[in-house]
Amino acid sequence: MPTSNVVLQLPVTNFPSGTHRTSTRAVPAGFQDSLIQMTGATTGNPASPFQGIANPFSSAVITVVFGLEWSWDGGTSFPESTQSTLAGNAQGQWPAAKGTTMTPTCDLGMPFNSSLGGSPTHYRAFATVNNGPVTTGLTVTETTNP
Amino acid sequence: MAYTLLNSSGLTKGANLSWTHTFTQNNLCTAQEQNDSNNTPGTTDFQDSAGSPHSLTRDTPITGMPFGADGSSAANYSLVVPAGFTSPLKGPAVYEEWMAAEWSGNATSSVLDANASGGGTLAGGATSVTGVTINTGANAGLVLATASLHMNSAAAGITVGGTSFTDTYNTSHDGTDNNDSTSDAGTCNFRTASTASQSGLGDSWTFAAASGTAPSQANAISSYNVPAAGGTQYFPTLPMLGAD
């Protein structure tokens, strides 16, 4: 039976342009996928999506690349990543698998690289902000299925 | 002769996703896409960072999709990596899940062997689907099977049945998924066993009883040729052995 837990987090912060990362985590046995969310990027209220948010993710000029970086050497190097790239939206709504979401989300499985030994050993979440700053957090919910 | 799986993206779910990975020219790049949202898989759904002309080719025909109340669709894509193919590989902006992979080299420009796709609405209470089948040629070293399942209510679950696509290389590449924790599921499977021509090659899937309004399914299968004898082939680097 799959179980899900929040395993990595960056609190809601005014992220300047650049790359921001969580701590590194070992890939657990039975890893199925990790859900990465830009928590706190909006109020969740379509009527006032950015009320009270210092640096809203509301302009298409602002882009955020967020996802996971993967390591095969115990967390020393991270040669590959899987991610989502989104631009700011005035309504605080972004495409999701079914309709739209006010919390940008991507759900990622584990990559494979035969030249590095197969499956990765560690991972960490990241967000790269372009034309920031952007007020947001990052939350990673990991699902395992032993 | 069979392909070797070198790299895969892992199953990715959601919109606007990409995979940062450096591809090797002349290797085979494939992608498997599944979704339920009435999104017909496009001919240029997978591109490198430069976009056109570096797009993977959609191999499987789109026949009568979408199906059911919301629709299901599945498709396979491929490209022999050209010069100037730049990372990241980008998937479609609106979709459910996809899996991309890089396989040992194939300098032959035309590698698609056989393929088929299909699907339809499910009867209430259905718990299994047998996918479309293909007849492969004598040189097919890689077969991809992709399935998408949409219930419109209740958790689906899905497991791969049959014996055609037992993954003996890397289980993390075979992605089975219950999307949105509600009513959708899909799988991306592959097979690299080297066999002679096969007729009626296909895959099957089982799941929790289908329910809701017009549950639907879609599936796609494609086979790819390795280079004929005498063609350029890729050999992985072997470790050096010390002298006795």
mmCIF file of C-alpha atoms in Angstrom:
data_model
loop_
_atom_site.group_PDB
_atom_site.id
_atom_site.type_symbol
_atom_site.label_atom_id
_atom_site.label_comp_id
_atom_site.label_asym_id
_atom_site.label_seq_id
_atom_site.Cartn_x
_atom_site.Cartn_y
_atom_site.Cartn_z
ATOM 1 C CA MET A 1 0.000 0.000 0.000
ATOM 2 C CA PRO A 2 1.613 3.365 -0.976
ATOM 3 C CA THR A 3 2.358 5.871 1.765
ATOM 4 C CA SER A 4 3.059 9.587 1.320
ATOM 5 C CA ASN A 5 5.016 11.963 3.549
ATOM 6 C CA VAL A 6 6.340 15.497 3.321
ATOM 7 C CA VAL A 7 10.103 14.979 3.271
ATOM 8 C CA LEU A 8 11.709 18.206 2.044
ATOM 9 C CA GLN A 9 10.643 21.814 2.407
ATOM 10 C CA LEU A 10 11.679 25.373 1.835
ATOM 11 C CA PRO A 11 9.513 27.816 3.801
ATOM 12 C CA VAL A 12 7.677 30.631 2.044
ATOM 13 C CA THR A 13 10.368 33.188 1.293
ATOM 14 C CA ASN A 14 11.016 36.067 -1.069
ATOM 15 C CA PHE A 15 13.240 34.177 -3.522
ATOM 16 C CA PRO A 16 15.539 36.444 -5.527
ATOM 17 C CA SER A 17 16.595 35.437 -9.038
ATOM 18 C CA GLY A 18 18.809 32.359 -8.973
ATOM 19 C CA THR A 19 18.632 28.773 -7.821
ATOM 20 C CA HIS A 20 17.366 27.750 -4.403
ATOM 21 C CA ARG A 21 17.709 24.183 -3.091
ATOM 22 C CA THR A 22 16.468 22.001 -0.264
ATOM 23 C CA SER A 23 18.694 19.665 1.679
ATOM 24 C CA THR A 24 19.627 16.316 0.134
ATOM 25 C CA ARG A 25 17.727 13.126 0.824
ATOM 26 C CA ALA A 26 18.574 9.466 0.198
ATOM 27 C CA VAL A 27 16.230 7.710 -2.198
ATOM 28 C CA PRO A 28 14.327 5.262 0.025
ATOM 29 C CA ALA A 29 13.494 1.674 -0.793
ATOM 30 C CA GLY A 30 10.248 1.425 -2.703
ATOM 31 C CA PHE A 31 10.435 5.009 -3.976
ATOM 32 C CA GLN A 32 7.511 5.617 -6.336
ATOM 33 C CA ASP A 33 7.428 9.369 -6.971
ATOM 34 C CA SER A 34 7.771 12.782 -5.372
ATOM 35 C CA LEU A 35 5.263 15.604 -5.700
ATOM 36 C CA ILE A 36 6.887 19.059 -5.771
ATOM 37 C CA GLN A 37 4.658 22.062 -5.092
ATOM 38 C CA MET A 38 5.250 25.807 -5.053
ATOM 39 C CA THR A 39 3.371 26.201 -1.797
ATOM 40 C CA GLY A 40 2.329 29.721 -0.807
ATOM 41 C CA ALA A 41 2.706 31.133 -4.314
ATOM 42 C CA THR A 42 -0.964 32.230 -4.227
ATOM 43 C CA THR A 43 -3.712 32.667 -1.665
ATOM 44 C CA GLY A 44 -5.703 29.860 -3.278
ATOM 45 C CA ASN A 45 -8.591 32.278 -3.726
ATOM 46 C CA PRO A 46 -9.346 32.958 -7.410
ATOM 47 C CA ALA A 47 -11.015 36.242 -6.452
ATOM 48 C CA SER A 48 -7.761 37.613 -4.971
ATOM 49 C CA PRO A 49 -4.924 35.278 -5.911
ATOM 50 C CA PHE A 50 -2.027 37.431 -4.676
ATOM 51 C CA GLN A 51 -3.528 39.523 -1.867
ATOM 52 C CA GLY A 52 -0.906 40.113 0.803
ATOM 53 C CA ILE A 53 1.896 38.415 -1.168
ATOM 54 C CA ALA A 54 4.985 40.618 -1.356
ATOM 55 C CA ASN A 55 6.380 39.395 -4.688
ATOM 56 C CA PRO A 56 3.546 37.776 -6.648
ATOM 57 C CA PHE A 57 4.225 35.211 -9.352
ATOM 58 C CA SER A 58 1.842 37.154 -11.570
ATOM 59 C CA SER A 59 3.843 38.344 -14.567
ATOM 60 C CA ALA A 60 4.717 36.208 -17.575
ATOM 61 C CA VAL A 61 8.136 37.864 -17.547
ATOM 62 C CA ILE A 62 8.938 35.895 -14.394
ATOM 63 C CA THR A 63 9.718 32.192 -14.883
ATOM 64 C CA VAL A 64 10.410 29.485 -12.339
ATOM 65 C CA VAL A 65 12.037 26.156 -13.117
ATOM 66 C CA PHE A 66 11.335 23.771 -10.225
ATOM 67 C CA GLY A 67 11.762 20.051 -9.693
ATOM 68 C CA LEU A 68 14.326 17.531 -8.512
ATOM 69 C CA GLU A 69 18.075 17.107 -8.981
ATOM 70 C CA TRP A 70 19.387 13.537 -8.871
ATOM 71 C CA SER A 71 22.701 12.133 -7.604
ATOM 72 C CA TRP A 72 24.303 8.753 -8.192
ATOM 73 C CA ASP A 73 27.336 9.286 -5.924
ATOM 74 C CA GLY A 74 25.823 9.767 -2.528
ATOM 75 C CA GLY A 75 24.958 13.421 -2.958
ATOM 76 C CA THR A 76 28.268 14.805 -4.221
ATOM 77 C CA SER A 77 27.193 15.609 -7.776
ATOM 78 C CA PHE A 78 23.774 16.004 -9.395
ATOM 79 C CA PRO A 79 24.201 15.440 -13.138
ATOM 80 C CA GLU A 80 20.530 15.122 -14.097
ATOM 81 C CA SER A 81 17.257 16.766 -13.238
ATOM 82 C CA THR A 82 13.564 16.479 -13.986
ATOM 83 C CA GLN A 83 11.535 19.623 -13.668
ATOM 84 C CA SER A 84 8.692 21.879 -14.686
ATOM 85 C CA THR A 85 9.045 25.371 -16.159
ATOM 86 C CA LEU A 86 6.247 27.845 -15.562
ATOM 87 C CA ALA A 87 5.777 31.569 -16.185
ATOM 88 C CA GLY A 88 3.910 33.903 -13.880
ATOM 89 C CA ASN A 89 0.150 34.207 -14.400
ATOM 90 C CA ALA A 90 -1.980 37.238 -13.560
ATOM 91 C CA GLN A 91 -4.843 35.019 -12.357
ATOM 92 C CA GLY A 92 -2.548 32.796 -10.318
ATOM 93 C CA GLN A 93 -3.608 29.723 -12.289
ATOM 94 C CA TRP A 94 -1.377 27.255 -14.082
ATOM 95 C CA PRO A 95 -2.088 24.180 -16.213
ATOM 96 C CA ALA A 96 -2.590 20.935 -14.359
ATOM 97 C CA ALA A 97 -3.424 17.428 -15.500
ATOM 98 C CA LYS A 98 -7.100 18.189 -14.963
ATOM 99 C CA GLY A 99 -7.839 21.857 -15.539
ATOM 100 C CA THR A 100 -5.806 24.412 -13.599
ATOM 101 C CA THR A 101 -4.204 24.761 -10.197
ATOM 102 C CA MET A 102 -3.330 27.715 -8.008
ATOM 103 C CA THR A 103 -0.420 25.801 -6.491
ATOM 104 C CA PRO A 104 2.109 24.972 -9.238
ATOM 105 C CA THR A 105 2.812 21.276 -9.074
ATOM 106 C CA CYS A 106 4.893 18.612 -10.737
ATOM 107 C CA ASP A 107 5.046 14.924 -9.875
ATOM 108 C CA LEU A 108 8.240 13.094 -10.742
ATOM 109 C CA GLY A 109 9.411 9.505 -10.831
ATOM 110 C CA MET A 110 12.993 8.360 -10.623
ATOM 111 C CA PRO A 111 15.293 8.553 -13.663
ATOM 112 C CA PHE A 112 17.765 5.885 -14.721
ATOM 113 C CA ASN A 113 21.322 6.222 -16.042
ATOM 114 C CA SER A 114 23.280 3.092 -16.901
ATOM 115 C CA SER A 115 26.627 4.890 -17.126
ATOM 116 C CA LEU A 116 26.251 6.158 -13.547
ATOM 117 C CA GLY A 117 25.195 2.829 -12.087
ATOM 118 C CA GLY A 118 21.472 2.714 -12.759
ATOM 119 C CA SER A 119 19.100 4.298 -10.250
ATOM 120 C CA PRO A 120 20.091 7.430 -8.282
ATOM 121 C CA THR A 121 21.061 7.280 -4.610
ATOM 122 C CA HIS A 122 20.025 10.774 -3.478
ATOM 123 C CA TYR A 123 17.926 13.728 -4.563
ATOM 124 C CA ARG A 124 17.036 17.295 -3.630
ATOM 125 C CA ALA A 125 14.426 19.804 -4.744
ATOM 126 C CA PHE A 126 15.289 23.072 -6.440
ATOM 127 C CA ALA A 127 13.685 26.206 -7.836
ATOM 128 C CA THR A 128 15.410 28.536 -10.277
ATOM 129 C CA VAL A 129 13.851 31.972 -10.439
ATOM 130 C CA ASN A 130 14.331 34.208 -13.472
ATOM 131 C CA ASN A 131 13.399 37.896 -13.330
ATOM 132 C CA GLY A 132 12.449 37.565 -9.675
ATOM 133 C CA PRO A 133 11.967 37.983 -6.849
ATOM 134 C CA VAL A 134 9.071 35.599 -6.248
ATOM 135 C CA THR A 135 7.395 34.832 -2.948
ATOM 136 C CA THR A 136 6.934 31.096 -2.639
ATOM 137 C CA GLY A 137 7.915 27.961 -0.762
ATOM 138 C CA LEU A 138 8.698 24.438 -1.924
ATOM 139 C CA THR A 139 7.154 21.303 -0.500
ATOM 140 C CA VAL A 140 8.130 17.765 -1.528
ATOM 141 C CA THR A 141 5.744 14.911 -0.739
ATOM 142 C CA GLU A 142 7.348 11.532 -1.298
ATOM 143 C CA THR A 143 5.405 8.354 -2.020
ATOM 144 C CA THR A 144 6.861 4.915 -1.364
ATOM 145 C CA ASN A 145 5.351 1.578 -2.170
ATOM 146 C CA PRO A 146 7.408 -1.252 -0.671
ATOM 147 C CA MET B 1 20.372 -7.893 -31.535
ATOM 148 C CA ALA B 2 18.591 -5.772 -28.959
ATOM 149 C CA TYR B 3 18.778 -2.190 -27.720
ATOM 150 C CA THR B 4 20.284 -1.308 -24.344
ATOM 151 C CA LEU B 5 18.483 1.113 -22.058
ATOM 152 C CA LEU B 6 21.013 3.849 -21.223
ATOM 153 C CA ASN B 7 18.923 6.514 -19.548
ATOM 154 C CA SER B 8 15.303 7.211 -18.717
ATOM 155 C CA SER B 9 13.529 10.247 -17.318
ATOM 156 C CA GLY B 10 11.421 8.325 -14.831
ATOM 157 C CA LEU B 11 7.646 8.654 -15.006
ATOM 158 C CA THR B 12 6.785 12.354 -15.028
ATOM 159 C CA LYS B 13 3.299 13.615 -14.296
ATOM 160 C CA GLY B 14 1.831 17.071 -14.877
ATOM 161 C CA ALA B 15 2.129 19.919 -17.336
ATOM 162 C CA ASN B 16 5.175 21.661 -18.795
ATOM 163 C CA LEU B 17 7.672 19.064 -17.647
ATOM 164 C CA SER B 18 11.168 18.501 -19.009
ATOM 165 C CA TRP B 19 14.192 16.281 -18.452
ATOM 166 C CA THR B 20 17.703 17.716 -18.309
ATOM 167 C CA HIS B 21 19.941 15.081 -19.813
ATOM 168 C CA THR B 22 22.711 15.157 -22.411
ATOM 169 C CA PHE B 23 21.883 12.846 -25.309
ATOM 170 C CA THR B 24 24.465 11.132 -27.522
ATOM 171 C CA GLN B 25 24.159 11.642 -31.263
ATOM 172 C CA ASN B 26 22.874 8.585 -33.151
ATOM 173 C CA ASN B 27 21.354 6.997 -30.064
ATOM 174 C CA LEU B 28 17.611 6.351 -30.156
ATOM 175 C CA CYS B 29 15.400 8.643 -28.077
ATOM 176 C CA THR B 30 11.844 7.526 -27.323
ATOM 177 C CA ALA B 31 8.898 8.939 -25.395
ATOM 178 C CA GLN B 32 5.633 7.375 -24.233
ATOM 179 C CA GLU B 33 2.654 9.618 -23.481
ATOM 180 C CA GLN B 34 -0.666 8.908 -21.814
ATOM 181 C CA ASN B 35 -3.494 11.185 -20.785
ATOM 182 C CA ASP B 36 -7.214 11.275 -20.201
ATOM 183 C CA SER B 37 -8.144 14.892 -20.787
ATOM 184 C CA ASN B 38 -9.319 14.819 -24.374
ATOM 185 C CA ASN B 39 -5.832 15.830 -25.433
ATOM 186 C CA THR B 40 -4.955 14.211 -28.730
ATOM 187 C CA PRO B 41 -1.217 13.482 -28.707
ATOM 188 C CA GLY B 42 0.350 16.011 -31.050
ATOM 189 C CA THR B 43 2.871 15.422 -33.790
ATOM 190 C CA THR B 44 5.417 17.696 -32.073
ATOM 191 C CA ASP B 45 4.643 16.977 -28.432
ATOM 192 C CA PHE B 46 8.261 16.228 -27.525
ATOM 193 C CA GLN B 47 11.031 18.651 -28.433
ATOM 194 C CA ASP B 48 14.531 19.517 -27.372
ATOM 195 C CA SER B 49 15.219 22.984 -26.032
ATOM 196 C CA ALA B 50 15.668 24.320 -29.541
ATOM 197 C CA GLY B 51 12.200 23.199 -30.581
ATOM 198 C CA SER B 52 11.586 22.571 -34.277
ATOM 199 C CA PRO B 53 13.205 20.872 -36.191
ATOM 200 C CA HIS B 54 14.280 18.702 -33.285
ATOM 201 C CA SER B 55 10.985 17.063 -32.420
ATOM 202 C CA LEU B 56 10.373 13.403 -31.751
ATOM 203 C CA THR B 57 8.125 11.793 -34.344
ATOM 204 C CA ARG B 58 4.780 10.470 -33.175
ATOM 205 C CA ASP B 59 4.842 6.862 -34.338
ATOM 206 C CA THR B 60 1.479 5.465 -33.324
ATOM 207 C CA PRO B 61 -1.580 6.386 -35.360
ATOM 208 C CA ILE B 62 -4.351 8.274 -33.610
ATOM 209 C CA THR B 63 -7.498 6.335 -34.390
ATOM 210 C CA GLY B 64 -10.794 7.645 -33.212
ATOM 211 C CA MET B 65 -9.489 9.333 -30.114
ATOM 212 C CA PRO B 66 -10.537 10.654 -27.685
ATOM 213 C CA PHE B 67 -12.821 8.032 -26.151
ATOM 214 C CA GLY B 68 -15.300 8.125 -23.338
ATOM 215 C CA ALA B 69 -16.697 11.087 -21.405
ATOM 216 C CA ASP B 70 -13.307 12.697 -20.917
ATOM 217 C CA GLY B 71 -11.286 10.608 -23.291
ATOM 218 C CA SER B 72 -8.127 8.550 -23.010
ATOM 219 C CA SER B 73 -5.150 8.642 -25.322
ATOM 220 C CA ALA B 74 -1.752 6.986 -25.580
ATOM 221 C CA ALA B 75 1.097 7.461 -28.036
ATOM 222 C CA ASN B 76 4.730 6.513 -28.681
ATOM 223 C CA TYR B 77 7.397 8.789 -30.142
ATOM 224 C CA SER B 78 10.956 8.326 -31.390
ATOM 225 C CA LEU B 79 13.925 10.143 -32.871
ATOM 226 C CA VAL B 80 17.450 9.097 -33.812
ATOM 227 C CA VAL B 81 19.355 11.807 -31.938
ATOM 228 C CA PRO B 82 20.626 14.329 -34.503
ATOM 229 C CA ALA B 83 23.577 16.670 -34.200
ATOM 230 C CA GLY B 84 22.651 19.739 -32.192
ATOM 231 C CA PHE B 85 19.967 17.992 -30.123
ATOM 232 C CA THR B 86 19.957 20.135 -26.981
ATOM 233 C CA SER B 87 18.789 19.502 -23.454
ATOM 234 C CA PRO B 88 16.334 19.592 -21.831
ATOM 235 C CA LEU B 89 13.855 17.351 -23.588
ATOM 236 C CA LYS B 90 10.476 19.032 -23.209
ATOM 237 C CA GLY B 91 7.125 17.288 -23.043
ATOM 238 C CA PRO B 92 3.716 18.673 -23.988
ATOM 239 C CA ALA B 93 2.246 21.514 -21.973
ATOM 240 C CA VAL B 94 -0.961 19.677 -21.077
ATOM 241 C CA TYR B 95 -0.909 15.940 -20.507
ATOM 242 C CA GLU B 96 -0.963 13.333 -17.748
ATOM 243 C CA GLU B 97 2.195 11.289 -17.697
ATOM 244 C CA TRP B 98 5.134 10.532 -19.906
ATOM 245 C CA MET B 99 8.322 8.538 -19.896
ATOM 246 C CA ALA B 100 11.355 9.324 -22.071
ATOM 247 C CA ALA B 101 14.408 7.156 -22.630
ATOM 248 C CA GLU B 102 17.699 6.925 -24.481
ATOM 249 C CA TRP B 103 18.778 3.618 -26.055
ATOM 250 C CA SER B 104 22.077 2.363 -27.422
ATOM 251 C CA GLY B 105 22.987 3.692 -30.798
ATOM 252 C CA ASN B 106 21.146 3.399 -34.068
ATOM 253 C CA ALA B 107 22.590 5.450 -36.882
ATOM 254 C CA THR B 108 19.860 4.262 -39.232
ATOM 255 C CA SER B 109 17.462 7.138 -39.873
ATOM 256 C CA SER B 110 14.338 5.005 -40.251
ATOM 257 C CA VAL B 111 13.869 2.714 -37.279
ATOM 258 C CA LEU B 112 10.102 2.308 -36.857
ATOM 259 C CA ASP B 113 9.099 -1.273 -37.614
ATOM 260 C CA ALA B 114 5.392 -1.714 -36.776
ATOM 261 C CA ASN B 115 2.884 0.053 -34.603
ATOM 262 C CA ALA B 116 -0.775 0.309 -33.700
ATOM 263 C CA SER B 117 -3.045 2.163 -31.315
ATOM 264 C CA GLY B 118 -6.629 1.817 -30.223
ATOM 265 C CA GLY B 119 -9.028 1.959 -27.347
ATOM 266 C CA GLY B 120 -12.623 2.683 -26.524
ATOM 267 C CA THR B 121 -15.191 2.970 -23.796
ATOM 268 C CA LEU B 122 -15.279 0.300 -21.124
ATOM 269 C CA ALA B 123 -18.290 -1.632 -19.989
ATOM 270 C CA GLY B 124 -19.365 -0.949 -16.415
ATOM 271 C CA GLY B 125 -17.558 -3.322 -14.090
ATOM 272 C CA ALA B 126 -14.794 -4.147 -16.565
ATOM 273 C CA THR B 127 -11.501 -5.097 -14.895
ATOM 274 C CA SER B 128 -9.147 -5.759 -17.769
ATOM 275 C CA VAL B 129 -8.080 -4.556 -21.170
ATOM 276 C CA THR B 130 -6.186 -6.412 -23.873
ATOM 277 C CA GLY B 131 -4.278 -3.965 -26.005
ATOM 278 C CA VAL B 132 -3.835 -3.818 -29.756
ATOM 279 C CA THR B 133 -1.318 -6.179 -31.293
ATOM 280 C CA ILE B 134 1.318 -5.894 -33.990
ATOM 281 C CA ASN B 135 3.276 -8.251 -36.222
ATOM 282 C CA THR B 136 6.951 -7.359 -35.989
ATOM 283 C CA GLY B 137 9.613 -7.722 -38.624
ATOM 284 C CA ALA B 138 12.732 -9.835 -38.247
ATOM 285 C CA ASN B 139 14.904 -7.055 -36.867
ATOM 286 C CA ALA B 140 12.795 -5.493 -34.084
ATOM 287 C CA GLY B 141 15.033 -4.943 -31.048
ATOM 288 C CA LEU B 142 12.794 -2.655 -28.981
ATOM 289 C CA VAL B 143 9.051 -2.659 -28.343
ATOM 290 C CA LEU B 144 7.170 0.025 -26.403
ATOM 291 C CA ALA B 145 3.672 -0.466 -24.957
ATOM 292 C CA THR B 146 1.716 2.456 -23.481
ATOM 293 C CA ALA B 147 -1.698 2.403 -21.838
ATOM 294 C CA SER B 148 -4.050 5.055 -20.448
ATOM 295 C CA LEU B 149 -7.118 4.370 -18.342
ATOM 296 C CA HIS B 150 -9.823 6.826 -17.253
ATOM 297 C CA MET B 151 -12.586 5.886 -14.798
ATOM 298 C CA ASN B 152 -14.154 9.281 -14.103
ATOM 299 C CA SER B 153 -14.723 8.158 -10.538
ATOM 300 C CA ALA B 154 -13.218 5.794 -7.961
ATOM 301 C CA ALA B 155 -9.585 4.771 -7.707
ATOM 302 C CA ALA B 156 -8.391 2.778 -10.685
ATOM 303 C CA GLY B 157 -5.173 0.961 -9.931
ATOM 304 C CA ILE B 158 -3.478 -0.814 -12.803
ATOM 305 C CA THR B 159 -1.129 -3.727 -13.161
ATOM 306 C CA VAL B 160 0.568 -5.023 -16.264
ATOM 307 C CA GLY B 161 -0.594 -8.445 -17.272
ATOM 308 C CA GLY B 162 0.450 -10.858 -19.963
ATOM 309 C CA THR B 163 4.020 -12.003 -20.547
ATOM 310 C CA SER B 164 5.146 -9.834 -23.433
ATOM 311 C CA PHE B 165 6.561 -6.960 -21.415
ATOM 312 C CA THR B 166 8.196 -8.366 -18.324
ATOM 313 C CA ASP B 167 10.889 -5.836 -17.539
ATOM 314 C CA THR B 168 14.147 -7.615 -16.864
ATOM 315 C CA TYR B 169 16.381 -4.571 -17.166
ATOM 316 C CA ASN B 170 15.168 -1.833 -14.857
ATOM 317 C CA THR B 171 11.886 -1.767 -13.019
ATOM 318 C CA SER B 172 11.955 1.990 -12.540
ATOM 319 C CA HIS B 173 11.439 2.485 -16.253
ATOM 320 C CA ASP B 174 8.153 0.632 -16.283
ATOM 321 C CA GLY B 175 5.924 3.300 -14.818
ATOM 322 C CA THR B 176 2.592 2.263 -13.389
ATOM 323 C CA ASP B 177 0.534 5.111 -12.128
ATOM 324 C CA ASN B 178 -2.659 6.017 -10.390
ATOM 325 C CA ASN B 179 -2.960 9.600 -11.514
ATOM 326 C CA ASP B 180 -4.593 12.264 -9.365
ATOM 327 C CA SER B 181 -5.207 9.653 -6.637
ATOM 328 C CA THR B 182 -8.695 9.245 -7.998
ATOM 329 C CA SER B 183 -9.688 7.693 -11.225
ATOM 330 C CA ASP B 184 -6.907 7.500 -13.762
ATOM 331 C CA ALA B 185 -4.036 5.158 -14.362
ATOM 332 C CA GLY B 186 -1.556 4.257 -17.038
ATOM 333 C CA THR B 187 1.640 2.403 -17.763
ATOM 334 C CA CYS B 188 4.735 2.831 -19.917
ATOM 335 C CA ASN B 189 6.348 -0.522 -20.583
ATOM 336 C CA PHE B 190 9.123 -1.764 -22.809
ATOM 337 C CA ARG B 191 10.725 -4.931 -24.048
ATOM 338 C CA THR B 192 14.214 -5.352 -25.480
ATOM 339 C CA ALA B 193 14.414 -9.145 -25.806
ATOM 340 C CA SER B 194 15.908 -10.057 -29.151
ATOM 341 C CA THR B 195 13.474 -12.245 -31.025
ATOM 342 C CA ALA B 196 12.648 -13.091 -34.561
ATOM 343 C CA SER B 197 9.470 -11.930 -36.227
ATOM 344 C CA GLN B 198 6.474 -12.101 -33.943
ATOM 345 C CA SER B 199 2.809 -12.043 -34.781
ATOM 346 C CA GLY B 200 0.101 -10.812 -32.466
ATOM 347 C CA LEU B 201 2.542 -9.104 -30.067
ATOM 348 C CA GLY B 202 0.652 -7.080 -27.472
ATOM 349 C CA ASP B 203 0.162 -6.334 -23.795
ATOM 350 C CA SER B 204 -2.696 -6.522 -21.337
ATOM 351 C CA TRP B 205 -3.685 -4.650 -18.185
ATOM 352 C CA THR B 206 -5.900 -5.318 -15.184
ATOM 353 C CA PHE B 207 -7.391 -2.796 -12.743
ATOM 354 C CA ALA B 208 -10.109 -2.165 -10.176
ATOM 355 C CA ALA B 209 -13.655 -2.470 -11.552
ATOM 356 C CA ALA B 210 -14.408 0.293 -14.022
ATOM 357 C CA SER B 211 -17.066 2.696 -12.821
ATOM 358 C CA GLY B 212 -18.367 6.207 -13.387
ATOM 359 C CA THR B 213 -19.554 7.824 -16.601
ATOM 360 C CA ALA B 214 -18.221 6.192 -19.765
ATOM 361 C CA PRO B 215 -14.896 4.887 -18.473
ATOM 362 C CA SER B 216 -12.377 4.654 -21.275
ATOM 363 C CA GLN B 217 -9.021 3.243 -22.210
ATOM 364 C CA ALA B 218 -6.400 3.752 -24.883
ATOM 365 C CA ASN B 219 -3.238 1.865 -25.712
ATOM 366 C CA ALA B 220 -0.372 2.055 -28.185
ATOM 367 C CA ILE B 221 2.373 -0.378 -29.193
ATOM 368 C CA SER B 222 5.418 0.230 -31.385
ATOM 369 C CA SER B 223 8.446 -1.811 -32.445
ATOM 370 C CA TYR B 224 11.771 -0.435 -33.632
ATOM 371 C CA ASN B 225 14.518 -1.929 -35.807
ATOM 372 C CA VAL B 226 18.109 -2.237 -34.792
ATOM 373 C CA PRO B 227 20.607 -1.605 -37.592
ATOM 374 C CA ALA B 228 20.840 -4.390 -40.136
ATOM 375 C CA ALA B 229 24.042 -6.425 -40.114
ATOM 376 C CA GLY B 230 26.918 -4.220 -41.147
ATOM 377 C CA GLY B 231 25.325 -0.984 -39.933
ATOM 378 C CA THR B 232 26.880 1.332 -37.369
ATOM 379 C CA GLN B 233 26.303 0.032 -33.891
ATOM 380 C CA TYR B 234 26.990 1.435 -30.450
ATOM 381 C CA PHE B 235 29.003 -0.597 -27.992
ATOM 382 C CA PRO B 236 29.124 0.413 -24.317
ATOM 383 C CA THR B 237 32.579 0.999 -22.862
ATOM 384 C CA LEU B 238 33.825 -2.164 -21.189
ATOM 385 C CA PRO B 239 35.965 -2.069 -18.023
ATOM 386 C CA MET B 240 39.686 -2.669 -18.543
ATOM 387 C CA LEU B 241 40.878 -6.002 -17.198
ATOM 388 C CA GLY B 242 44.223 -6.331 -15.478
ATOM 389 C CA ALA B 243 46.832 -8.705 -16.837
ATOM 390 C CA ASP B 244 47.181 -12.062 -15.107
#
